[in-house]
Amino acid sequence: MAAASRAAARDAERREKAARKERLLAESAAAVEDWQRHIDGLVSVHATLSKGLDWRRIGAEPQPDAPEKTAVHEEKAKLRLANFRPSLFDFLGGGTSARRAKMEAAVAAGASLDLREFQQRQSDYTAAMCEWDDDTGLARRLLRGEAAAIREVIAEMQALSENDLIGEEIGFSIGESFVHAQPKVHSDEIVPRFRRTQSAGGKVKETPLPVGQLNSLYQDYVASVALKTGGELLQLLPLDEVYVTCFSNLLDLTTGHKGWSPILSVHFTRSGFELLNLAAIDPSDALRNFRHSMNFSKQKGFSKVEPIEVV
């Protein structure tokens, strides 16, 4: 019995060790996956865009049809009354007069129901007319390039305002038929300073990320934010070109203080953007398809640039 007890204890200990090792492997794998997911997210901000709006189609939508007053329920009740013929069952149920009175009351109730349904259709029509007027009016103003209409659409853009990776905030310069977006992107601290891997034994291993790789990842992040911002604007506005200038909180060597400085400025065109396969591009390399201003080196990172002037 003692030998069996010791054997059972050893077996339980082996199972516990195996379970601990399995938990360690799972936790390590999850930690590595979290690191990789964060890195992938930084360089793929641009990968998904909102569904585009066809403002020309919206502006040409026909006006809703006004409802017509009908008497469907009243006419059905009148038809039943006109076809009424007394029978023995009417006498047994209270008499012909009572049955006829019920049917006459049904005619009045049908007329009342027809009126309520018409009033509801009128209410729905009024709401539909307001929506139609707002939508087509906005579309026509956008197609004319009105700055106020552009500002109205941008104010409703959720894809940029709800994306935490875009940065701290986005400013806009808006004029007739042009938009210049100025996102304040996160600093390079958004990129982890380490590389996370899993050792053969299952433990998490973290090694410092070389400066060149760190800066390259940050460059891809900033380029991805620029592509996301430009792409969303082209999706939601009937413009053929937009401007995006990304600002970062850089150290000014002349003053020794940090301040928001432009580090990437891009002139995006619709024709160029439509050629991109967003899921497969390298964000920094994709900027070659557009006129842009960027001063970057792998060892020093970004330097201040002059924003591209809006033509």
PDB file of C-alpha atoms in Angstrom:
ATOM      1  CA  MET A   1       0.000   0.000   0.000  1.00  0.00           C
ATOM      2  CA  ALA A   2       2.868   2.402   0.797  1.00  0.00           C
ATOM      3  CA  ALA A   3       4.547   1.628  -2.546  1.00  0.00           C
ATOM      4  CA  ALA A   4       1.284   2.183  -4.399  1.00  0.00           C
ATOM      5  CA  SER A   5       0.783   5.486  -2.566  1.00  0.00           C
ATOM      6  CA  ARG A   6       4.292   6.678  -3.504  1.00  0.00           C
ATOM      7  CA  ALA A   7       3.732   5.647  -7.131  1.00  0.00           C
ATOM      8  CA  ALA A   8       0.446   7.563  -7.212  1.00  0.00           C
ATOM      9  CA  ALA A   9       2.152  10.655  -5.731  1.00  0.00           C
ATOM     10  CA  ARG A  10       4.952  10.494  -8.335  1.00  0.00           C
ATOM     11  CA  ASP A  11       2.381  10.113 -11.093  1.00  0.00           C
ATOM     12  CA  ALA A  12       0.417  13.104  -9.783  1.00  0.00           C
ATOM     13  CA  GLU A  13       3.617  15.146  -9.643  1.00  0.00           C
ATOM     14  CA  ARG A  14       4.466  14.240 -13.244  1.00  0.00           C
ATOM     15  CA  ARG A  15       0.980  15.262 -14.362  1.00  0.00           C
ATOM     16  CA  GLU A  16       1.285  18.565 -12.501  1.00  0.00           C
ATOM     17  CA  LYS A  17       4.667  19.261 -14.100  1.00  0.00           C
ATOM     18  CA  ALA A  18       3.253  18.454 -17.542  1.00  0.00           C
ATOM     19  CA  ALA A  19       0.280  20.732 -16.912  1.00  0.00           C
ATOM     20  CA  ARG A  20       2.572  23.572 -15.753  1.00  0.00           C
ATOM     21  CA  LYS A  21       4.722  23.169 -18.852  1.00  0.00           C
ATOM     22  CA  GLU A  22       1.641  23.197 -21.070  1.00  0.00           C
ATOM     23  CA  ARG A  23       0.378  26.370 -19.385  1.00  0.00           C
ATOM     24  CA  LEU A  24       3.820  27.976 -19.792  1.00  0.00           C
ATOM     25  CA  LEU A  25       3.897  27.113 -23.486  1.00  0.00           C
ATOM     26  CA  ALA A  26       0.377  28.498 -24.007  1.00  0.00           C
ATOM     27  CA  GLU A  27       1.128  31.720 -22.094  1.00  0.00           C
ATOM     28  CA  SER A  28       4.403  32.206 -23.950  1.00  0.00           C
ATOM     29  CA  ALA A  29       2.773  31.617 -27.316  1.00  0.00           C
ATOM     30  CA  ALA A  30      -0.002  34.092 -26.426  1.00  0.00           C
ATOM     31  CA  ALA A  31       2.566  36.719 -25.378  1.00  0.00           C
ATOM     32  CA  VAL A  32       4.427  36.338 -28.691  1.00  0.00           C
ATOM     33  CA  GLU A  33       1.140  36.496 -30.621  1.00  0.00           C
ATOM     34  CA  ASP A  34       0.141  39.684 -28.778  1.00  0.00           C
ATOM     35  CA  TRP A  35       3.463  41.300 -29.708  1.00  0.00           C
ATOM     36  CA  GLN A  36       3.133  40.247 -33.352  1.00  0.00           C
ATOM     37  CA  ARG A  37      -0.505  41.393 -33.485  1.00  0.00           C
ATOM     38  CA  HIS A  38       0.518  44.817 -32.197  1.00  0.00           C
ATOM     39  CA  ILE A  39       3.277  45.112 -34.804  1.00  0.00           C
ATOM     40  CA  ASP A  40       0.957  43.975 -37.606  1.00  0.00           C
ATOM     41  CA  GLY A  41      -1.682  46.472 -36.479  1.00  0.00           C
ATOM     42  CA  LEU A  42       0.786  49.365 -36.622  1.00  0.00           C
ATOM     43  CA  VAL A  43       1.687  48.791 -40.265  1.00  0.00           C
ATOM     44  CA  SER A  44      -1.804  47.892 -41.516  1.00  0.00           C
ATOM     45  CA  VAL A  45      -3.898  50.834 -40.316  1.00  0.00           C
ATOM     46  CA  HIS A  46      -4.679  51.478 -43.982  1.00  0.00           C
ATOM     47  CA  ALA A  47      -5.743  47.914 -44.836  1.00  0.00           C
ATOM     48  CA  THR A  48      -9.500  48.442 -44.439  1.00  0.00           C
ATOM     49  CA  LEU A  49     -11.457  51.454 -45.640  1.00  0.00           C
ATOM     50  CA  SER A  50     -15.068  52.517 -45.317  1.00  0.00           C
ATOM     51  CA  LYS A  51     -17.491  51.716 -48.102  1.00  0.00           C
ATOM     52  CA  GLY A  52     -17.439  54.455 -50.709  1.00  0.00           C
ATOM     53  CA  LEU A  53     -20.413  56.731 -51.378  1.00  0.00           C
ATOM     54  CA  ASP A  54     -21.678  57.461 -54.895  1.00  0.00           C
ATOM     55  CA  TRP A  55     -22.639  61.095 -54.480  1.00  0.00           C
ATOM     56  CA  ARG A  56     -23.641  61.459 -58.135  1.00  0.00           C
ATOM     57  CA  ARG A  57     -26.196  58.662 -57.738  1.00  0.00           C
ATOM     58  CA  ILE A  58     -27.409  60.137 -54.438  1.00  0.00           C
ATOM     59  CA  GLY A  59     -27.785  63.571 -56.002  1.00  0.00           C
ATOM     60  CA  ALA A  60     -29.876  62.106 -58.836  1.00  0.00           C
ATOM     61  CA  GLU A  61     -32.271  60.123 -56.600  1.00  0.00           C
ATOM     62  CA  PRO A  62     -35.905  60.808 -57.605  1.00  0.00           C
ATOM     63  CA  GLN A  63     -38.237  62.496 -55.157  1.00  0.00           C
ATOM     64  CA  PRO A  64     -40.415  60.114 -53.069  1.00  0.00           C
ATOM     65  CA  ASP A  65     -43.989  59.692 -54.329  1.00  0.00           C
ATOM     66  CA  ALA A  66     -46.666  61.429 -52.292  1.00  0.00           C
ATOM     67  CA  PRO A  67     -49.209  59.027 -50.723  1.00  0.00           C
ATOM     68  CA  GLU A  68     -52.743  58.794 -52.112  1.00  0.00           C
ATOM     69  CA  LYS A  69     -55.795  58.561 -49.932  1.00  0.00           C
ATOM     70  CA  THR A  70     -57.520  55.200 -50.305  1.00  0.00           C
ATOM     71  CA  ALA A  71     -60.659  53.590 -48.879  1.00  0.00           C
ATOM     72  CA  VAL A  72     -59.681  49.918 -48.964  1.00  0.00           C
ATOM     73  CA  HIS A  73     -61.120  48.936 -45.586  1.00  0.00           C
ATOM     74  CA  GLU A  74     -64.248  51.075 -46.014  1.00  0.00           C
ATOM     75  CA  GLU A  75     -64.984  49.635 -49.477  1.00  0.00           C
ATOM     76  CA  LYS A  76     -64.609  46.055 -48.228  1.00  0.00           C
ATOM     77  CA  ALA A  77     -67.047  46.759 -45.402  1.00  0.00           C
ATOM     78  CA  LYS A  78     -69.503  48.427 -47.839  1.00  0.00           C
ATOM     79  CA  LEU A  79     -69.277  45.437 -50.164  1.00  0.00           C
ATOM     80  CA  ARG A  80     -70.103  43.061 -47.322  1.00  0.00           C
ATOM     81  CA  LEU A  81     -73.079  45.279 -46.370  1.00  0.00           C
ATOM     82  CA  ALA A  82     -74.334  45.431 -49.969  1.00  0.00           C
ATOM     83  CA  ASN A  83     -74.167  41.650 -50.301  1.00  0.00           C
ATOM     84  CA  PHE A  84     -75.876  41.062 -46.974  1.00  0.00           C
ATOM     85  CA  ARG A  85     -78.934  38.766 -47.183  1.00  0.00           C
ATOM     86  CA  PRO A  86     -80.901  37.897 -44.025  1.00  0.00           C
ATOM     87  CA  SER A  87     -80.971  34.239 -43.019  1.00  0.00           C
ATOM     88  CA  LEU A  88     -82.332  32.032 -40.265  1.00  0.00           C
ATOM     89  CA  PHE A  89     -79.072  32.320 -38.332  1.00  0.00           C
ATOM     90  CA  ASP A  90     -79.431  36.123 -38.239  1.00  0.00           C
ATOM     91  CA  PHE A  91     -82.792  35.709 -36.541  1.00  0.00           C
ATOM     92  CA  LEU A  92     -81.334  33.269 -34.021  1.00  0.00           C
ATOM     93  CA  GLY A  93     -78.367  35.598 -33.383  1.00  0.00           C
ATOM     94  CA  GLY A  94     -80.463  38.622 -32.458  1.00  0.00           C
ATOM     95  CA  GLY A  95     -82.252  39.614 -35.610  1.00  0.00           C
ATOM     96  CA  THR A  96     -81.526  41.075 -38.999  1.00  0.00           C
ATOM     97  CA  SER A  97     -81.444  44.651 -37.703  1.00  0.00           C
ATOM     98  CA  ALA A  98     -78.656  43.872 -35.187  1.00  0.00           C
ATOM     99  CA  ARG A  99     -76.570  42.158 -37.854  1.00  0.00           C
ATOM    100  CA  ARG A 100     -77.043  45.069 -40.277  1.00  0.00           C
ATOM    101  CA  ALA A 101     -76.155  47.577 -37.544  1.00  0.00           C
ATOM    102  CA  LYS A 102     -72.873  45.731 -36.923  1.00  0.00           C
ATOM    103  CA  MET A 103     -72.026  45.802 -40.601  1.00  0.00           C
ATOM    104  CA  GLU A 104     -72.846  49.527 -40.837  1.00  0.00           C
ATOM    105  CA  ALA A 105     -70.590  50.128 -37.850  1.00  0.00           C
ATOM    106  CA  ALA A 106     -67.857  48.145 -39.654  1.00  0.00           C
ATOM    107  CA  VAL A 107     -68.161  50.573 -42.589  1.00  0.00           C
ATOM    108  CA  ALA A 108     -67.502  53.522 -40.271  1.00  0.00           C
ATOM    109  CA  ALA A 109     -64.644  51.658 -38.574  1.00  0.00           C
ATOM    110  CA  GLY A 110     -63.130  50.868 -41.991  1.00  0.00           C
ATOM    111  CA  ALA A 111     -63.265  54.535 -42.968  1.00  0.00           C
ATOM    112  CA  SER A 112     -61.562  55.456 -39.686  1.00  0.00           C
ATOM    113  CA  LEU A 113     -58.840  52.838 -40.271  1.00  0.00           C
ATOM    114  CA  ASP A 114     -58.285  54.114 -43.814  1.00  0.00           C
ATOM    115  CA  LEU A 115     -57.821  57.621 -42.431  1.00  0.00           C
ATOM    116  CA  ARG A 116     -55.302  56.501 -39.782  1.00  0.00           C
ATOM    117  CA  GLU A 117     -53.274  54.555 -42.336  1.00  0.00           C
ATOM    118  CA  PHE A 118     -53.274  57.557 -44.694  1.00  0.00           C
ATOM    119  CA  GLN A 119     -52.100  59.837 -41.893  1.00  0.00           C
ATOM    120  CA  GLN A 120     -49.269  57.384 -41.120  1.00  0.00           C
ATOM    121  CA  ARG A 121     -48.256  57.291 -44.791  1.00  0.00           C
ATOM    122  CA  GLN A 122     -48.279  61.095 -44.824  1.00  0.00           C
ATOM    123  CA  SER A 123     -46.024  61.144 -41.755  1.00  0.00           C
ATOM    124  CA  ASP A 124     -43.644  58.619 -43.383  1.00  0.00           C
ATOM    125  CA  TYR A 125     -43.688  60.661 -46.584  1.00  0.00           C
ATOM    126  CA  THR A 126     -42.815  63.861 -44.740  1.00  0.00           C
ATOM    127  CA  ALA A 127     -39.865  62.126 -43.058  1.00  0.00           C
ATOM    128  CA  ALA A 128     -38.749  60.586 -46.377  1.00  0.00           C
ATOM    129  CA  MET A 129     -38.959  63.981 -48.070  1.00  0.00           C
ATOM    130  CA  CYS A 130     -36.800  65.570 -45.370  1.00  0.00           C
ATOM    131  CA  GLU A 131     -34.214  62.798 -45.729  1.00  0.00           C
ATOM    132  CA  TRP A 132     -34.317  63.005 -49.530  1.00  0.00           C
ATOM    133  CA  ASP A 133     -33.951  66.761 -49.453  1.00  0.00           C
ATOM    134  CA  ASP A 134     -31.010  66.572 -47.019  1.00  0.00           C
ATOM    135  CA  ASP A 135     -29.208  63.791 -48.914  1.00  0.00           C
ATOM    136  CA  THR A 136     -29.654  65.139 -52.428  1.00  0.00           C
ATOM    137  CA  GLY A 137     -28.936  68.663 -51.274  1.00  0.00           C
ATOM    138  CA  LEU A 138     -25.709  67.590 -49.591  1.00  0.00           C
ATOM    139  CA  ALA A 139     -24.709  65.556 -52.659  1.00  0.00           C
ATOM    140  CA  ARG A 140     -25.242  68.485 -55.012  1.00  0.00           C
ATOM    141  CA  ARG A 141     -23.309  70.842 -52.748  1.00  0.00           C
ATOM    142  CA  LEU A 142     -20.452  68.335 -52.540  1.00  0.00           C
ATOM    143  CA  LEU A 143     -20.369  67.917 -56.295  1.00  0.00           C
ATOM    144  CA  ARG A 144     -20.090  71.684 -56.587  1.00  0.00           C
ATOM    145  CA  GLY A 145     -17.123  71.514 -54.213  1.00  0.00           C
ATOM    146  CA  GLU A 146     -18.656  73.616 -51.422  1.00  0.00           C
ATOM    147  CA  ALA A 147     -16.352  73.778 -48.415  1.00  0.00           C
ATOM    148  CA  ALA A 148     -19.244  73.752 -45.930  1.00  0.00           C
ATOM    149  CA  ALA A 149     -20.577  70.504 -47.399  1.00  0.00           C
ATOM    150  CA  ILE A 150     -17.125  68.895 -47.267  1.00  0.00           C
ATOM    151  CA  ARG A 151     -16.804  69.960 -43.637  1.00  0.00           C
ATOM    152  CA  GLU A 152     -20.222  68.450 -42.869  1.00  0.00           C
ATOM    153  CA  VAL A 153     -19.225  65.032 -44.239  1.00  0.00           C
ATOM    154  CA  ILE A 154     -15.870  65.069 -42.468  1.00  0.00           C
ATOM    155  CA  ALA A 155     -17.600  65.869 -39.159  1.00  0.00           C
ATOM    156  CA  GLU A 156     -19.531  62.595 -39.508  1.00  0.00           C
ATOM    157  CA  MET A 157     -16.506  60.439 -40.394  1.00  0.00           C
ATOM    158  CA  GLN A 158     -16.347  57.648 -37.818  1.00  0.00           C
ATOM    159  CA  ALA A 159     -13.592  55.590 -39.443  1.00  0.00           C
ATOM    160  CA  LEU A 160     -10.957  58.172 -38.494  1.00  0.00           C
ATOM    161  CA  SER A 161     -12.293  59.562 -35.220  1.00  0.00           C
ATOM    162  CA  GLU A 162     -12.804  56.099 -33.683  1.00  0.00           C
ATOM    163  CA  ASN A 163      -9.445  54.603 -34.728  1.00  0.00           C
ATOM    164  CA  ASP A 164      -7.026  54.944 -31.789  1.00  0.00           C
ATOM    165  CA  LEU A 165      -4.004  54.140 -33.972  1.00  0.00           C
ATOM    166  CA  ILE A 166      -4.531  57.237 -36.123  1.00  0.00           C
ATOM    167  CA  GLY A 167      -3.107  59.436 -33.396  1.00  0.00           C
ATOM    168  CA  GLU A 168      -4.128  62.075 -30.900  1.00  0.00           C
ATOM    169  CA  GLU A 169      -6.302  64.166 -33.214  1.00  0.00           C
ATOM    170  CA  ILE A 170      -6.806  65.198 -36.834  1.00  0.00           C
ATOM    171  CA  GLY A 171      -7.000  68.782 -38.063  1.00  0.00           C
ATOM    172  CA  PHE A 172      -8.395  69.768 -41.446  1.00  0.00           C
ATOM    173  CA  SER A 173      -7.870  72.646 -43.838  1.00  0.00           C
ATOM    174  CA  ILE A 174     -10.935  72.762 -46.078  1.00  0.00           C
ATOM    175  CA  GLY A 175     -11.577  74.938 -49.082  1.00  0.00           C
ATOM    176  CA  GLU A 176     -13.520  74.854 -52.323  1.00  0.00           C
ATOM    177  CA  SER A 177     -12.946  71.348 -53.777  1.00  0.00           C
ATOM    178  CA  PHE A 178      -9.935  70.535 -51.583  1.00  0.00           C
ATOM    179  CA  VAL A 179      -9.119  68.956 -48.225  1.00  0.00           C
ATOM    180  CA  HIS A 180      -5.798  68.945 -46.398  1.00  0.00           C
ATOM    181  CA  ALA A 181      -5.844  66.564 -43.405  1.00  0.00           C
ATOM    182  CA  GLN A 182      -3.241  66.918 -40.638  1.00  0.00           C
ATOM    183  CA  PRO A 183      -3.233  63.934 -38.268  1.00  0.00           C
ATOM    184  CA  LYS A 184      -1.082  64.168 -35.146  1.00  0.00           C
ATOM    185  CA  VAL A 185       0.327  60.640 -35.104  1.00  0.00           C
ATOM    186  CA  HIS A 186       1.650  58.810 -32.072  1.00  0.00           C
ATOM    187  CA  SER A 187       5.349  59.183 -31.287  1.00  0.00           C
ATOM    188  CA  ASP A 188       7.812  56.383 -32.039  1.00  0.00           C
ATOM    189  CA  GLU A 189       7.133  55.061 -28.534  1.00  0.00           C
ATOM    190  CA  ILE A 190       4.146  53.250 -30.033  1.00  0.00           C
ATOM    191  CA  VAL A 191       6.683  50.789 -31.507  1.00  0.00           C
ATOM    192  CA  PRO A 192       7.959  48.241 -28.907  1.00  0.00           C
ATOM    193  CA  ARG A 193      11.665  48.570 -28.124  1.00  0.00           C
ATOM    194  CA  PHE A 194      12.051  44.806 -28.107  1.00  0.00           C
ATOM    195  CA  ARG A 195      11.463  41.744 -30.226  1.00  0.00           C
ATOM    196  CA  ARG A 196       9.523  38.950 -28.524  1.00  0.00           C
ATOM    197  CA  THR A 197      10.100  35.286 -29.409  1.00  0.00           C
ATOM    198  CA  GLN A 198       9.520  31.896 -27.818  1.00  0.00           C
ATOM    199  CA  SER A 199      12.528  29.762 -26.872  1.00  0.00           C
ATOM    200  CA  ALA A 200      12.798  26.061 -27.577  1.00  0.00           C
ATOM    201  CA  GLY A 201      11.958  25.446 -23.922  1.00  0.00           C
ATOM    202  CA  GLY A 202       8.753  27.469 -24.253  1.00  0.00           C
ATOM    203  CA  LYS A 203       9.863  30.605 -22.381  1.00  0.00           C
ATOM    204  CA  VAL A 204       9.307  34.124 -23.662  1.00  0.00           C
ATOM    205  CA  LYS A 205      12.494  35.738 -24.897  1.00  0.00           C
ATOM    206  CA  GLU A 206      12.745  39.517 -25.380  1.00  0.00           C
ATOM    207  CA  THR A 207      15.705  41.061 -27.197  1.00  0.00           C
ATOM    208  CA  PRO A 208      16.309  44.762 -27.964  1.00  0.00           C
ATOM    209  CA  LEU A 209      15.028  45.851 -31.346  1.00  0.00           C
ATOM    210  CA  PRO A 210      17.824  47.384 -33.471  1.00  0.00           C
ATOM    211  CA  VAL A 211      17.448  51.124 -34.052  1.00  0.00           C
ATOM    212  CA  GLY A 212      17.187  50.674 -37.805  1.00  0.00           C
ATOM    213  CA  GLN A 213      14.313  48.200 -37.520  1.00  0.00           C
ATOM    214  CA  LEU A 214      12.539  50.331 -34.921  1.00  0.00           C
ATOM    215  CA  ASN A 215      12.702  53.410 -37.138  1.00  0.00           C
ATOM    216  CA  SER A 216      11.614  51.428 -40.197  1.00  0.00           C
ATOM    217  CA  LEU A 217       8.570  50.127 -38.331  1.00  0.00           C
ATOM    218  CA  TYR A 218       7.707  53.647 -37.236  1.00  0.00           C
ATOM    219  CA  GLN A 219       8.082  54.858 -40.818  1.00  0.00           C
ATOM    220  CA  ASP A 220       5.653  52.172 -41.995  1.00  0.00           C
ATOM    221  CA  TYR A 221       3.241  53.144 -39.217  1.00  0.00           C
ATOM    222  CA  VAL A 222       3.245  56.826 -40.204  1.00  0.00           C
ATOM    223  CA  ALA A 223       2.879  55.941 -43.896  1.00  0.00           C
ATOM    224  CA  SER A 224      -0.009  53.603 -43.022  1.00  0.00           C
ATOM    225  CA  VAL A 225      -1.782  56.406 -41.132  1.00  0.00           C
ATOM    226  CA  ALA A 226      -1.335  58.720 -44.128  1.00  0.00           C
ATOM    227  CA  LEU A 227      -2.753  56.070 -46.487  1.00  0.00           C
ATOM    228  CA  LYS A 228      -5.694  55.430 -44.149  1.00  0.00           C
ATOM    229  CA  THR A 229      -6.506  59.123 -43.857  1.00  0.00           C
ATOM    230  CA  GLY A 230      -6.207  59.791 -47.578  1.00  0.00           C
ATOM    231  CA  GLY A 231      -8.120  56.642 -48.495  1.00  0.00           C
ATOM    232  CA  GLU A 232     -11.039  57.421 -46.186  1.00  0.00           C
ATOM    233  CA  LEU A 233     -11.335  60.940 -47.570  1.00  0.00           C
ATOM    234  CA  LEU A 234     -11.369  59.654 -51.155  1.00  0.00           C
ATOM    235  CA  GLN A 235     -13.970  57.031 -50.215  1.00  0.00           C
ATOM    236  CA  LEU A 236     -16.372  59.489 -48.606  1.00  0.00           C
ATOM    237  CA  LEU A 237     -15.883  62.619 -50.711  1.00  0.00           C
ATOM    238  CA  PRO A 238     -16.351  63.182 -54.469  1.00  0.00           C
ATOM    239  CA  LEU A 239     -12.839  64.607 -54.825  1.00  0.00           C
ATOM    240  CA  ASP A 240     -10.126  63.478 -57.223  1.00  0.00           C
ATOM    241  CA  GLU A 241      -7.290  64.453 -54.893  1.00  0.00           C
ATOM    242  CA  VAL A 242      -6.633  65.068 -51.194  1.00  0.00           C
ATOM    243  CA  TYR A 243      -3.631  66.157 -49.162  1.00  0.00           C
ATOM    244  CA  VAL A 244      -2.401  64.549 -45.938  1.00  0.00           C
ATOM    245  CA  THR A 245       0.388  65.861 -43.714  1.00  0.00           C
ATOM    246  CA  CYS A 246       1.344  63.810 -40.650  1.00  0.00           C
ATOM    247  CA  PHE A 247       2.710  65.633 -37.599  1.00  0.00           C
ATOM    248  CA  SER A 248       4.825  64.066 -34.835  1.00  0.00           C
ATOM    249  CA  ASN A 249       6.035  65.440 -31.511  1.00  0.00           C
ATOM    250  CA  LEU A 250       9.720  65.853 -32.415  1.00  0.00           C
ATOM    251  CA  LEU A 251      12.628  67.241 -30.441  1.00  0.00           C
ATOM    252  CA  ASP A 252      13.685  70.613 -31.848  1.00  0.00           C
ATOM    253  CA  LEU A 253      17.484  70.662 -31.592  1.00  0.00           C
ATOM    254  CA  THR A 254      17.534  74.448 -31.819  1.00  0.00           C
ATOM    255  CA  THR A 255      15.402  74.894 -28.685  1.00  0.00           C
ATOM    256  CA  GLY A 256      15.779  71.582 -26.874  1.00  0.00           C
ATOM    257  CA  HIS A 257      11.994  71.268 -26.593  1.00  0.00           C
ATOM    258  CA  LYS A 258       9.541  68.939 -28.272  1.00  0.00           C
ATOM    259  CA  GLY A 259       6.918  70.313 -30.623  1.00  0.00           C
ATOM    260  CA  TRP A 260       4.533  69.159 -33.349  1.00  0.00           C
ATOM    261  CA  SER A 261       6.396  69.097 -36.639  1.00  0.00           C
ATOM    262  CA  PRO A 262       5.379  67.840 -40.112  1.00  0.00           C
ATOM    263  CA  ILE A 263       7.257  64.632 -40.960  1.00  0.00           C
ATOM    264  CA  LEU A 264       5.333  63.318 -43.973  1.00  0.00           C
ATOM    265  CA  SER A 265       3.236  65.152 -46.546  1.00  0.00           C
ATOM    266  CA  VAL A 266       1.438  63.349 -49.387  1.00  0.00           C
ATOM    267  CA  HIS A 267      -0.655  64.465 -52.349  1.00  0.00           C
ATOM    268  CA  PHE A 268      -3.037  61.530 -52.924  1.00  0.00           C
ATOM    269  CA  THR A 269      -4.899  61.164 -56.225  1.00  0.00           C
ATOM    270  CA  ARG A 270      -7.926  58.968 -56.760  1.00  0.00           C
ATOM    271  CA  SER A 271      -6.490  57.400 -59.921  1.00  0.00           C
ATOM    272  CA  GLY A 272      -3.307  56.411 -58.099  1.00  0.00           C
ATOM    273  CA  PHE A 273      -5.089  55.143 -55.007  1.00  0.00           C
ATOM    274  CA  GLU A 274      -7.423  52.902 -56.986  1.00  0.00           C
ATOM    275  CA  LEU A 275      -4.396  50.999 -58.347  1.00  0.00           C
ATOM    276  CA  LEU A 276      -3.272  49.919 -54.850  1.00  0.00           C
ATOM    277  CA  ASN A 277      -3.892  46.494 -53.354  1.00  0.00           C
ATOM    278  CA  LEU A 278      -4.067  47.745 -49.783  1.00  0.00           C
ATOM    279  CA  ALA A 279      -3.799  44.277 -48.241  1.00  0.00           C
ATOM    280  CA  ALA A 280      -0.461  43.548 -49.931  1.00  0.00           C
ATOM    281  CA  ILE A 281       1.437  46.847 -50.107  1.00  0.00           C
ATOM    282  CA  ASP A 282       4.357  47.989 -47.991  1.00  0.00           C
ATOM    283  CA  PRO A 283       3.080  51.360 -46.658  1.00  0.00           C
ATOM    284  CA  SER A 284       6.366  53.238 -47.055  1.00  0.00           C
ATOM    285  CA  ASP A 285       7.037  51.836 -50.535  1.00  0.00           C
ATOM    286  CA  ALA A 286       3.469  52.659 -51.638  1.00  0.00           C
ATOM    287  CA  LEU A 287       4.169  56.369 -51.172  1.00  0.00           C
ATOM    288  CA  ARG A 288       6.263  56.250 -54.360  1.00  0.00           C
ATOM    289  CA  ASN A 289       2.974  56.225 -56.273  1.00  0.00           C
ATOM    290  CA  PHE A 290       2.238  59.760 -55.102  1.00  0.00           C
ATOM    291  CA  ARG A 291       3.953  63.104 -54.861  1.00  0.00           C
ATOM    292  CA  HIS A 292       5.218  63.293 -51.285  1.00  0.00           C
ATOM    293  CA  SER A 293       7.711  64.978 -48.993  1.00  0.00           C
ATOM    294  CA  MET A 294       9.605  62.881 -46.419  1.00  0.00           C
ATOM    295  CA  ASN A 295      13.054  63.143 -44.824  1.00  0.00           C
ATOM    296  CA  PHE A 296      13.842  59.792 -43.223  1.00  0.00           C
ATOM    297  CA  SER A 297      16.870  57.646 -42.414  1.00  0.00           C
ATOM    298  CA  LYS A 298      16.988  54.296 -40.643  1.00  0.00           C
ATOM    299  CA  GLN A 299      19.503  55.508 -38.099  1.00  0.00           C
ATOM    300  CA  LYS A 300      18.003  58.931 -37.313  1.00  0.00           C
ATOM    301  CA  GLY A 301      14.335  58.402 -38.160  1.00  0.00           C
ATOM    302  CA  PHE A 302      12.158  61.287 -39.332  1.00  0.00           C
ATOM    303  CA  SER A 303      13.193  64.908 -39.699  1.00  0.00           C
ATOM    304  CA  LYS A 304      10.968  67.925 -40.213  1.00  0.00           C
ATOM    305  CA  VAL A 305       9.730  68.592 -43.764  1.00  0.00           C
ATOM    306  CA  GLU A 306       7.762  71.309 -45.493  1.00  0.00           C
ATOM    307  CA  PRO A 307       4.133  70.314 -46.211  1.00  0.00           C
ATOM    308  CA  ILE A 308       3.179  70.039 -49.858  1.00  0.00           C
ATOM    309  CA  GLU A 309       1.336  73.156 -50.980  1.00  0.00           C
ATOM    310  CA  VAL A 310      -2.235  72.681 -52.102  1.00  0.00           C
ATOM    311  CA  VAL A 311      -2.681  73.527 -55.774  1.00  0.00           C
TER     312      VAL A 311
END
